[in-house]
Amino acid sequence: MIIVKTREEIELMRESALIVSKTLGALAPEVKPGVTTLELDKIAETCIRDHGAVPGFLGLYDFPNSLCMSPNEQVVHGIPNDKPLENGDIISIDCGALKNGFYGDHAYTFEVGEVEPATKKLLEVAKASLYKGIEQFKFGNRVGDVGYAIQQYCEAHGYGIVRELVGHGVGASMHEDPEMPNYGRRGRGKKFIEGMVVAIEPMVNRGTHRIKQHRDGWTITTRDGEPSAHFEHDVALVDGKPELLSTFKYIYDALGIVSDEEDAFRAQPITN
């Protein structure tokens, strides 16, 4: 069942989403060769708690940390550890925060040092596909319209779209209806309605779309060992159109990146 949010609840969700966005922004300058994912996890937990929230992932389904940290061929759900990141790595950082009874859930794949051009291209396409999907999250469309847009864009560039892992509704629970696959057929699936909030999150592999789960019960990697990229936004359906609750602005400010990619989906300016 889809749980529709009121305008007041959407604003509370925006607060939670922006705490996650600010946390990812705080991590951005720290993602560099030599740092461990456990060190980044501690920074994130402190940042989330300093904003009056609690880490959304810590203890959720018995997950042991505040961040899912997935380098290189890891797709999602990687567990932070004491292995230092290396020059040329990429790492997906997925973060959640719970405040005022609502979750924010948001992810970005970072470059570590100097990354090879083929991997940079993967990240560019994966992030662009996120916005291709968000464009289709509008009144009258269906779940399949979002998945189709993401799939067609990524496969046109020769990349694999993960099937087994999907986006989702988000609200008072981290995972709500509807599931939001990153593949599909136009005009199929549940219809979008005013007040829905979803997490759209393409998981895009440089090689095959096939994946495998590891014995820790969490870590998911590509089956062929090729790198994978993951980007995620929280999006509300407001006045029939997609409105971003999360933002990459704090990441871009930290890294000196100029971008207008979010402008079409932003109803109000983001302040510091």
mmCIF file of C-alpha atoms in Angstrom:
data_model
loop_
_atom_site.group_PDB
_atom_site.id
_atom_site.type_symbol
_atom_site.label_atom_id
_atom_site.label_comp_id
_atom_site.label_asym_id
_atom_site.label_seq_id
_atom_site.Cartn_x
_atom_site.Cartn_y
_atom_site.Cartn_z
ATOM 1 C CA MET A 1 0.000 0.000 0.000
ATOM 2 C CA ILE A 2 1.314 3.427 -0.951
ATOM 3 C CA ILE A 3 1.416 5.796 2.048
ATOM 4 C CA VAL A 4 0.642 9.331 0.870
ATOM 5 C CA LYS A 5 2.309 12.169 2.761
ATOM 6 C CA THR A 6 0.821 15.540 3.679
ATOM 7 C CA ARG A 7 2.675 18.741 2.803
ATOM 8 C CA GLU A 8 3.703 19.000 6.464
ATOM 9 C CA GLU A 9 5.087 15.471 6.441
ATOM 10 C CA ILE A 10 6.967 16.135 3.210
ATOM 11 C CA GLU A 11 8.673 19.090 4.884
ATOM 12 C CA LEU A 12 9.720 16.868 7.787
ATOM 13 C CA MET A 13 11.057 14.386 5.272
ATOM 14 C CA ARG A 14 12.956 17.161 3.529
ATOM 15 C CA GLU A 15 14.685 17.927 6.836
ATOM 16 C CA SER A 16 15.764 14.300 7.213
ATOM 17 C CA ALA A 17 16.887 14.094 3.584
ATOM 18 C CA LEU A 18 18.957 17.261 3.904
ATOM 19 C CA ILE A 19 20.697 15.922 7.002
ATOM 20 C CA VAL A 20 21.829 13.007 4.842
ATOM 21 C CA SER A 21 22.858 15.437 2.097
ATOM 22 C CA LYS A 22 24.911 17.493 4.544
ATOM 23 C CA THR A 23 26.516 14.325 5.884
ATOM 24 C CA LEU A 24 27.581 13.274 2.388
ATOM 25 C CA GLY A 25 28.903 16.796 1.899
ATOM 26 C CA ALA A 26 30.964 16.489 5.080
ATOM 27 C CA LEU A 27 32.383 13.193 3.828
ATOM 28 C CA ALA A 28 33.249 14.476 0.336
ATOM 29 C CA PRO A 29 36.627 16.096 1.169
ATOM 30 C CA GLU A 30 37.575 13.110 3.351
ATOM 31 C CA VAL A 31 37.177 10.528 0.574
ATOM 32 C CA LYS A 32 40.803 10.187 -0.504
ATOM 33 C CA PRO A 33 43.554 7.584 -0.731
ATOM 34 C CA GLY A 34 44.593 6.219 2.665
ATOM 35 C CA VAL A 35 41.326 6.794 4.526
ATOM 36 C CA THR A 36 39.402 3.763 5.733
ATOM 37 C CA THR A 37 35.684 3.287 5.361
ATOM 38 C CA LEU A 38 35.415 2.826 9.128
ATOM 39 C CA GLU A 39 36.901 6.298 9.606
ATOM 40 C CA LEU A 40 34.336 7.719 7.186
ATOM 41 C CA ASP A 41 31.571 5.860 9.011
ATOM 42 C CA LYS A 42 32.526 7.528 12.303
ATOM 43 C CA ILE A 43 32.493 10.977 10.680
ATOM 44 C CA ALA A 44 29.031 10.291 9.282
ATOM 45 C CA GLU A 45 27.564 9.095 12.574
ATOM 46 C CA THR A 46 28.854 12.184 14.365
ATOM 47 C CA CYS A 47 27.457 14.486 11.681
ATOM 48 C CA ILE A 48 24.027 12.847 11.733
ATOM 49 C CA ARG A 49 23.776 13.013 15.526
ATOM 50 C CA ASP A 50 25.024 16.619 15.588
ATOM 51 C CA HIS A 51 21.993 17.504 13.443
ATOM 52 C CA GLY A 52 19.609 15.989 15.973
ATOM 53 C CA ALA A 53 18.956 12.792 14.032
ATOM 54 C CA VAL A 54 19.943 9.151 14.447
ATOM 55 C CA PRO A 55 21.684 7.040 11.808
ATOM 56 C CA GLY A 56 18.975 5.408 9.732
ATOM 57 C CA PHE A 57 20.956 2.297 8.812
ATOM 58 C CA LEU A 58 22.598 1.508 12.159
ATOM 59 C CA GLY A 59 20.796 -1.574 13.486
ATOM 60 C CA LEU A 60 18.246 -1.581 10.648
ATOM 61 C CA TYR A 61 17.735 -5.265 9.790
ATOM 62 C CA ASP A 62 20.783 -5.740 12.098
ATOM 63 C CA PHE A 63 23.132 -3.766 9.823
ATOM 64 C CA PRO A 64 26.228 -2.978 11.942
ATOM 65 C CA ASN A 65 27.135 0.555 10.781
ATOM 66 C CA SER A 66 25.820 4.000 9.855
ATOM 67 C CA LEU A 67 26.911 3.842 6.196
ATOM 68 C CA CYS A 68 26.791 1.289 3.430
ATOM 69 C CA MET A 69 30.248 1.644 1.854
ATOM 70 C CA SER A 70 30.669 -0.143 -1.462
ATOM 71 C CA PRO A 71 33.965 0.306 -3.354
ATOM 72 C CA ASN A 72 34.675 -0.657 -6.957
ATOM 73 C CA GLU A 73 32.918 -3.929 -7.879
ATOM 74 C CA GLN A 74 30.714 -3.757 -4.768
ATOM 75 C CA VAL A 75 27.239 -2.644 -5.819
ATOM 76 C CA VAL A 76 25.582 -1.857 -2.469
ATOM 77 C CA HIS A 77 25.435 -2.838 1.214
ATOM 78 C CA GLY A 78 29.191 -2.975 1.758
ATOM 79 C CA ILE A 79 30.178 -3.024 5.445
ATOM 80 C CA PRO A 80 32.749 -0.419 6.564
ATOM 81 C CA ASN A 81 36.161 -1.873 7.436
ATOM 82 C CA ASP A 82 39.758 -0.875 8.161
ATOM 83 C CA LYS A 83 41.116 -1.318 4.624
ATOM 84 C CA PRO A 84 42.396 2.024 3.245
ATOM 85 C CA LEU A 85 40.958 3.352 0.009
ATOM 86 C CA GLU A 86 43.420 3.490 -2.894
ATOM 87 C CA ASN A 87 44.041 5.950 -5.684
ATOM 88 C CA GLY A 88 41.760 5.113 -8.608
ATOM 89 C CA ASP A 89 39.024 3.510 -6.506
ATOM 90 C CA ILE A 90 35.415 4.558 -6.618
ATOM 91 C CA ILE A 91 33.104 4.160 -3.649
ATOM 92 C CA SER A 92 29.342 4.306 -3.302
ATOM 93 C CA ILE A 93 28.323 5.833 0.021
ATOM 94 C CA ASP A 94 24.707 5.206 0.984
ATOM 95 C CA CYS A 95 23.488 7.047 4.069
ATOM 96 C CA GLY A 96 20.255 7.273 6.048
ATOM 97 C CA ALA A 97 18.984 9.505 8.848
ATOM 98 C CA LEU A 98 15.866 9.395 11.019
ATOM 99 C CA LYS A 99 14.426 12.573 12.511
ATOM 100 C CA ASN A 100 10.899 13.578 13.529
ATOM 101 C CA GLY A 101 9.711 10.088 12.709
ATOM 102 C CA PHE A 102 10.766 10.154 9.051
ATOM 103 C CA TYR A 103 13.730 8.790 7.120
ATOM 104 C CA GLY A 104 16.054 10.332 4.587
ATOM 105 C CA ASP A 105 17.926 7.923 2.293
ATOM 106 C CA HIS A 106 20.487 9.165 -0.184
ATOM 107 C CA ALA A 107 23.606 7.911 -2.021
ATOM 108 C CA TYR A 108 26.512 9.133 -4.137
ATOM 109 C CA THR A 109 29.460 7.389 -5.786
ATOM 110 C CA PHE A 110 32.740 9.224 -5.172
ATOM 111 C CA GLU A 111 36.020 9.130 -7.048
ATOM 112 C CA VAL A 112 39.110 8.392 -4.953
ATOM 113 C CA GLY A 113 42.087 10.307 -6.336
ATOM 114 C CA GLU A 114 42.629 9.907 -10.078
ATOM 115 C CA VAL A 115 40.097 7.567 -11.678
ATOM 116 C CA GLU A 116 40.487 6.060 -15.137
ATOM 117 C CA PRO A 117 38.372 7.600 -17.935
ATOM 118 C CA ALA A 118 36.249 4.475 -18.484
ATOM 119 C CA THR A 119 35.194 4.501 -14.844
ATOM 120 C CA LYS A 120 34.532 8.253 -14.898
ATOM 121 C CA LYS A 121 32.188 7.645 -17.824
ATOM 122 C CA LEU A 122 30.321 4.994 -15.840
ATOM 123 C CA LEU A 123 29.739 7.482 -13.027
ATOM 124 C CA GLU A 124 28.591 10.192 -15.431
ATOM 125 C CA VAL A 125 26.073 7.927 -17.120
ATOM 126 C CA ALA A 126 24.787 6.427 -13.864
ATOM 127 C CA LYS A 127 24.186 9.874 -12.352
ATOM 128 C CA ALA A 128 22.544 11.180 -15.522
ATOM 129 C CA SER A 129 20.247 8.144 -15.534
ATOM 130 C CA LEU A 130 19.031 9.106 -12.064
ATOM 131 C CA TYR A 131 17.653 12.360 -13.456
ATOM 132 C CA LYS A 132 16.217 10.561 -16.492
ATOM 133 C CA GLY A 133 14.228 8.494 -14.018
ATOM 134 C CA ILE A 134 13.214 11.459 -11.860
ATOM 135 C CA GLU A 135 11.813 13.221 -14.942
ATOM 136 C CA GLN A 136 9.285 10.402 -15.295
ATOM 137 C CA PHE A 137 8.105 10.564 -11.677
ATOM 138 C CA LYS A 138 5.052 12.703 -12.399
ATOM 139 C CA PHE A 139 1.302 12.557 -12.125
ATOM 140 C CA GLY A 140 -0.267 10.057 -14.516
ATOM 141 C CA ASN A 141 2.903 8.039 -15.044
ATOM 142 C CA ARG A 142 3.653 4.631 -13.584
ATOM 143 C CA VAL A 143 6.551 2.803 -11.958
ATOM 144 C CA GLY A 144 7.535 1.254 -15.284
ATOM 145 C CA ASP A 145 8.034 4.680 -16.864
ATOM 146 C CA VAL A 146 10.825 5.504 -14.409
ATOM 147 C CA GLY A 147 12.498 2.118 -14.773
ATOM 148 C CA TYR A 148 12.245 2.208 -18.560
ATOM 149 C CA ALA A 149 13.900 5.640 -18.770
ATOM 150 C CA ILE A 150 16.819 4.555 -16.567
ATOM 151 C CA GLN A 151 17.286 1.231 -18.323
ATOM 152 C CA GLN A 152 17.178 2.606 -21.851
ATOM 153 C CA TYR A 153 19.669 5.367 -21.081
ATOM 154 C CA CYS A 154 22.189 3.073 -19.385
ATOM 155 C CA GLU A 155 21.918 0.178 -21.807
ATOM 156 C CA ALA A 156 22.373 2.572 -24.726
ATOM 157 C CA HIS A 157 25.831 3.237 -23.239
ATOM 158 C CA GLY A 158 26.546 -0.484 -22.911
ATOM 159 C CA TYR A 159 26.062 -0.776 -19.158
ATOM 160 C CA GLY A 160 24.182 -3.360 -17.094
ATOM 161 C CA ILE A 161 21.208 -2.444 -14.875
ATOM 162 C CA VAL A 162 20.912 -4.461 -11.675
ATOM 163 C CA ARG A 163 17.573 -6.298 -11.526
ATOM 164 C CA GLU A 164 17.492 -7.778 -8.039
ATOM 165 C CA LEU A 165 17.893 -4.487 -6.138
ATOM 166 C CA VAL A 166 15.439 -1.611 -6.501
ATOM 167 C CA GLY A 167 14.449 1.806 -5.244
ATOM 168 C CA HIS A 168 11.456 2.157 -2.953
ATOM 169 C CA GLY A 169 8.953 4.329 -1.223
ATOM 170 C CA VAL A 170 10.261 6.028 1.901
ATOM 171 C CA GLY A 171 8.648 7.678 4.907
ATOM 172 C CA ALA A 172 8.104 6.601 8.512
ATOM 173 C CA SER A 173 9.689 3.328 7.393
ATOM 174 C CA MET A 174 12.914 3.150 5.437
ATOM 175 C CA HIS A 175 11.311 0.876 2.859
ATOM 176 C CA GLU A 176 7.713 1.427 1.795
ATOM 177 C CA ASP A 177 5.629 0.701 -1.282
ATOM 178 C CA PRO A 178 6.092 0.946 -4.163
ATOM 179 C CA GLU A 179 9.225 -0.862 -5.246
ATOM 180 C CA MET A 180 11.015 1.239 -7.888
ATOM 181 C CA PRO A 181 12.989 -0.992 -10.284
ATOM 182 C CA ASN A 182 15.594 0.581 -12.536
ATOM 183 C CA TYR A 183 14.258 -1.350 -15.516
ATOM 184 C CA GLY A 184 10.769 -1.920 -16.880
ATOM 185 C CA ARG A 185 8.145 -1.200 -19.485
ATOM 186 C CA ARG A 186 6.382 2.093 -20.048
ATOM 187 C CA GLY A 187 2.847 2.289 -18.753
ATOM 188 C CA ARG A 188 3.237 -0.674 -16.394
ATOM 189 C CA GLY A 189 3.187 -0.853 -12.610
ATOM 190 C CA LYS A 190 1.602 1.245 -9.902
ATOM 191 C CA LYS A 191 0.376 4.701 -10.846
ATOM 192 C CA PHE A 192 1.979 7.749 -9.261
ATOM 193 C CA ILE A 193 -0.249 9.869 -7.036
ATOM 194 C CA GLU A 194 0.096 13.223 -5.333
ATOM 195 C CA GLY A 195 2.004 13.085 -2.043
ATOM 196 C CA MET A 196 4.085 9.999 -2.839
ATOM 197 C CA VAL A 197 7.730 10.029 -1.735
ATOM 198 C CA VAL A 198 10.186 7.594 -3.265
ATOM 199 C CA ALA A 199 13.907 6.887 -3.293
ATOM 200 C CA ILE A 200 15.048 6.510 -6.900
ATOM 201 C CA GLU A 201 18.446 4.819 -7.048
ATOM 202 C CA PRO A 202 20.019 3.431 -10.218
ATOM 203 C CA MET A 203 22.645 0.743 -9.651
ATOM 204 C CA VAL A 204 24.662 0.552 -12.859
ATOM 205 C CA ASN A 205 27.428 -1.925 -13.704
ATOM 206 C CA ARG A 206 30.175 -1.394 -16.258
ATOM 207 C CA GLY A 207 29.772 -4.998 -17.364
ATOM 208 C CA THR A 208 27.025 -7.538 -16.816
ATOM 209 C CA HIS A 209 23.913 -6.699 -14.815
ATOM 210 C CA ARG A 210 24.388 -9.934 -12.869
ATOM 211 C CA ILE A 211 25.368 -9.773 -9.206
ATOM 212 C CA LYS A 212 26.204 -12.063 -6.295
ATOM 213 C CA GLN A 213 25.759 -11.818 -2.524
ATOM 214 C CA HIS A 214 28.631 -12.593 -0.191
ATOM 215 C CA ARG A 215 28.707 -14.747 2.919
ATOM 216 C CA ASP A 216 28.440 -11.779 5.282
ATOM 217 C CA GLY A 217 24.800 -11.578 4.204
ATOM 218 C CA TRP A 218 25.135 -7.961 3.086
ATOM 219 C CA THR A 219 27.810 -7.253 0.501
ATOM 220 C CA ILE A 220 26.640 -7.377 -3.119
ATOM 221 C CA THR A 221 29.204 -7.391 -5.948
ATOM 222 C CA THR A 222 29.096 -7.579 -9.714
ATOM 223 C CA ARG A 223 29.421 -11.139 -10.949
ATOM 224 C CA ASP A 224 32.195 -10.244 -13.424
ATOM 225 C CA GLY A 225 34.217 -8.035 -11.061
ATOM 226 C CA GLU A 226 33.621 -4.865 -13.090
ATOM 227 C CA PRO A 227 32.930 -1.631 -11.167
ATOM 228 C CA SER A 228 29.449 -0.465 -10.252
ATOM 229 C CA ALA A 229 28.002 3.010 -9.595
ATOM 230 C CA HIS A 230 25.057 3.977 -7.386
ATOM 231 C CA PHE A 231 23.287 7.336 -7.064
ATOM 232 C CA GLU A 232 20.099 8.033 -5.092
ATOM 233 C CA HIS A 233 17.701 10.902 -4.410
ATOM 234 C CA ASP A 234 14.560 11.231 -2.298
ATOM 235 C CA VAL A 235 11.770 12.676 -4.458
ATOM 236 C CA ALA A 236 8.230 13.814 -3.604
ATOM 237 C CA LEU A 237 5.335 14.181 -6.026
ATOM 238 C CA VAL A 238 4.104 17.742 -5.426
ATOM 239 C CA ASP A 239 1.571 19.496 -7.664
ATOM 240 C CA GLY A 240 1.939 16.616 -10.083
ATOM 241 C CA LYS A 241 5.693 17.074 -10.543
ATOM 242 C CA PRO A 242 8.866 15.582 -9.035
ATOM 243 C CA GLU A 243 10.413 17.657 -6.259
ATOM 244 C CA LEU A 244 13.814 16.765 -4.820
ATOM 245 C CA LEU A 245 14.038 16.512 -1.049
ATOM 246 C CA SER A 246 17.739 15.602 -1.076
ATOM 247 C CA THR A 247 20.574 17.376 -2.875
ATOM 248 C CA PHE A 248 24.125 16.870 -4.075
ATOM 249 C CA LYS A 249 24.803 20.584 -3.465
ATOM 250 C CA TYR A 250 26.870 20.019 -0.317
ATOM 251 C CA ILE A 251 29.040 17.465 -2.100
ATOM 252 C CA TYR A 252 29.557 19.816 -5.020
ATOM 253 C CA ASP A 253 30.359 22.760 -2.734
ATOM 254 C CA ALA A 254 33.019 20.656 -0.992
ATOM 255 C CA LEU A 255 34.543 19.453 -4.264
ATOM 256 C CA GLY A 256 34.286 22.706 -6.219
ATOM 257 C CA ILE A 257 31.819 21.283 -8.764
ATOM 258 C CA VAL A 258 29.393 23.588 -10.568
ATOM 259 C CA SER A 259 26.147 21.961 -11.695
ATOM 260 C CA ASP A 260 22.589 22.918 -12.615
ATOM 261 C CA GLU A 261 21.327 19.324 -12.838
ATOM 262 C CA GLU A 262 18.903 19.708 -9.936
ATOM 263 C CA ASP A 263 17.369 23.034 -10.964
ATOM 264 C CA ALA A 264 14.400 21.535 -12.818
ATOM 265 C CA PHE A 265 13.374 19.562 -9.736
ATOM 266 C CA ARG A 266 13.931 22.157 -7.040
ATOM 267 C CA ALA A 267 10.926 24.125 -5.731
ATOM 268 C CA GLN A 268 12.952 26.182 -3.274
ATOM 269 C CA PRO A 269 16.597 27.133 -2.864
ATOM 270 C CA ILE A 270 18.842 25.054 -0.624
ATOM 271 C CA THR A 271 20.433 27.022 2.191
ATOM 272 C CA ASN A 272 23.415 26.162 4.331
#
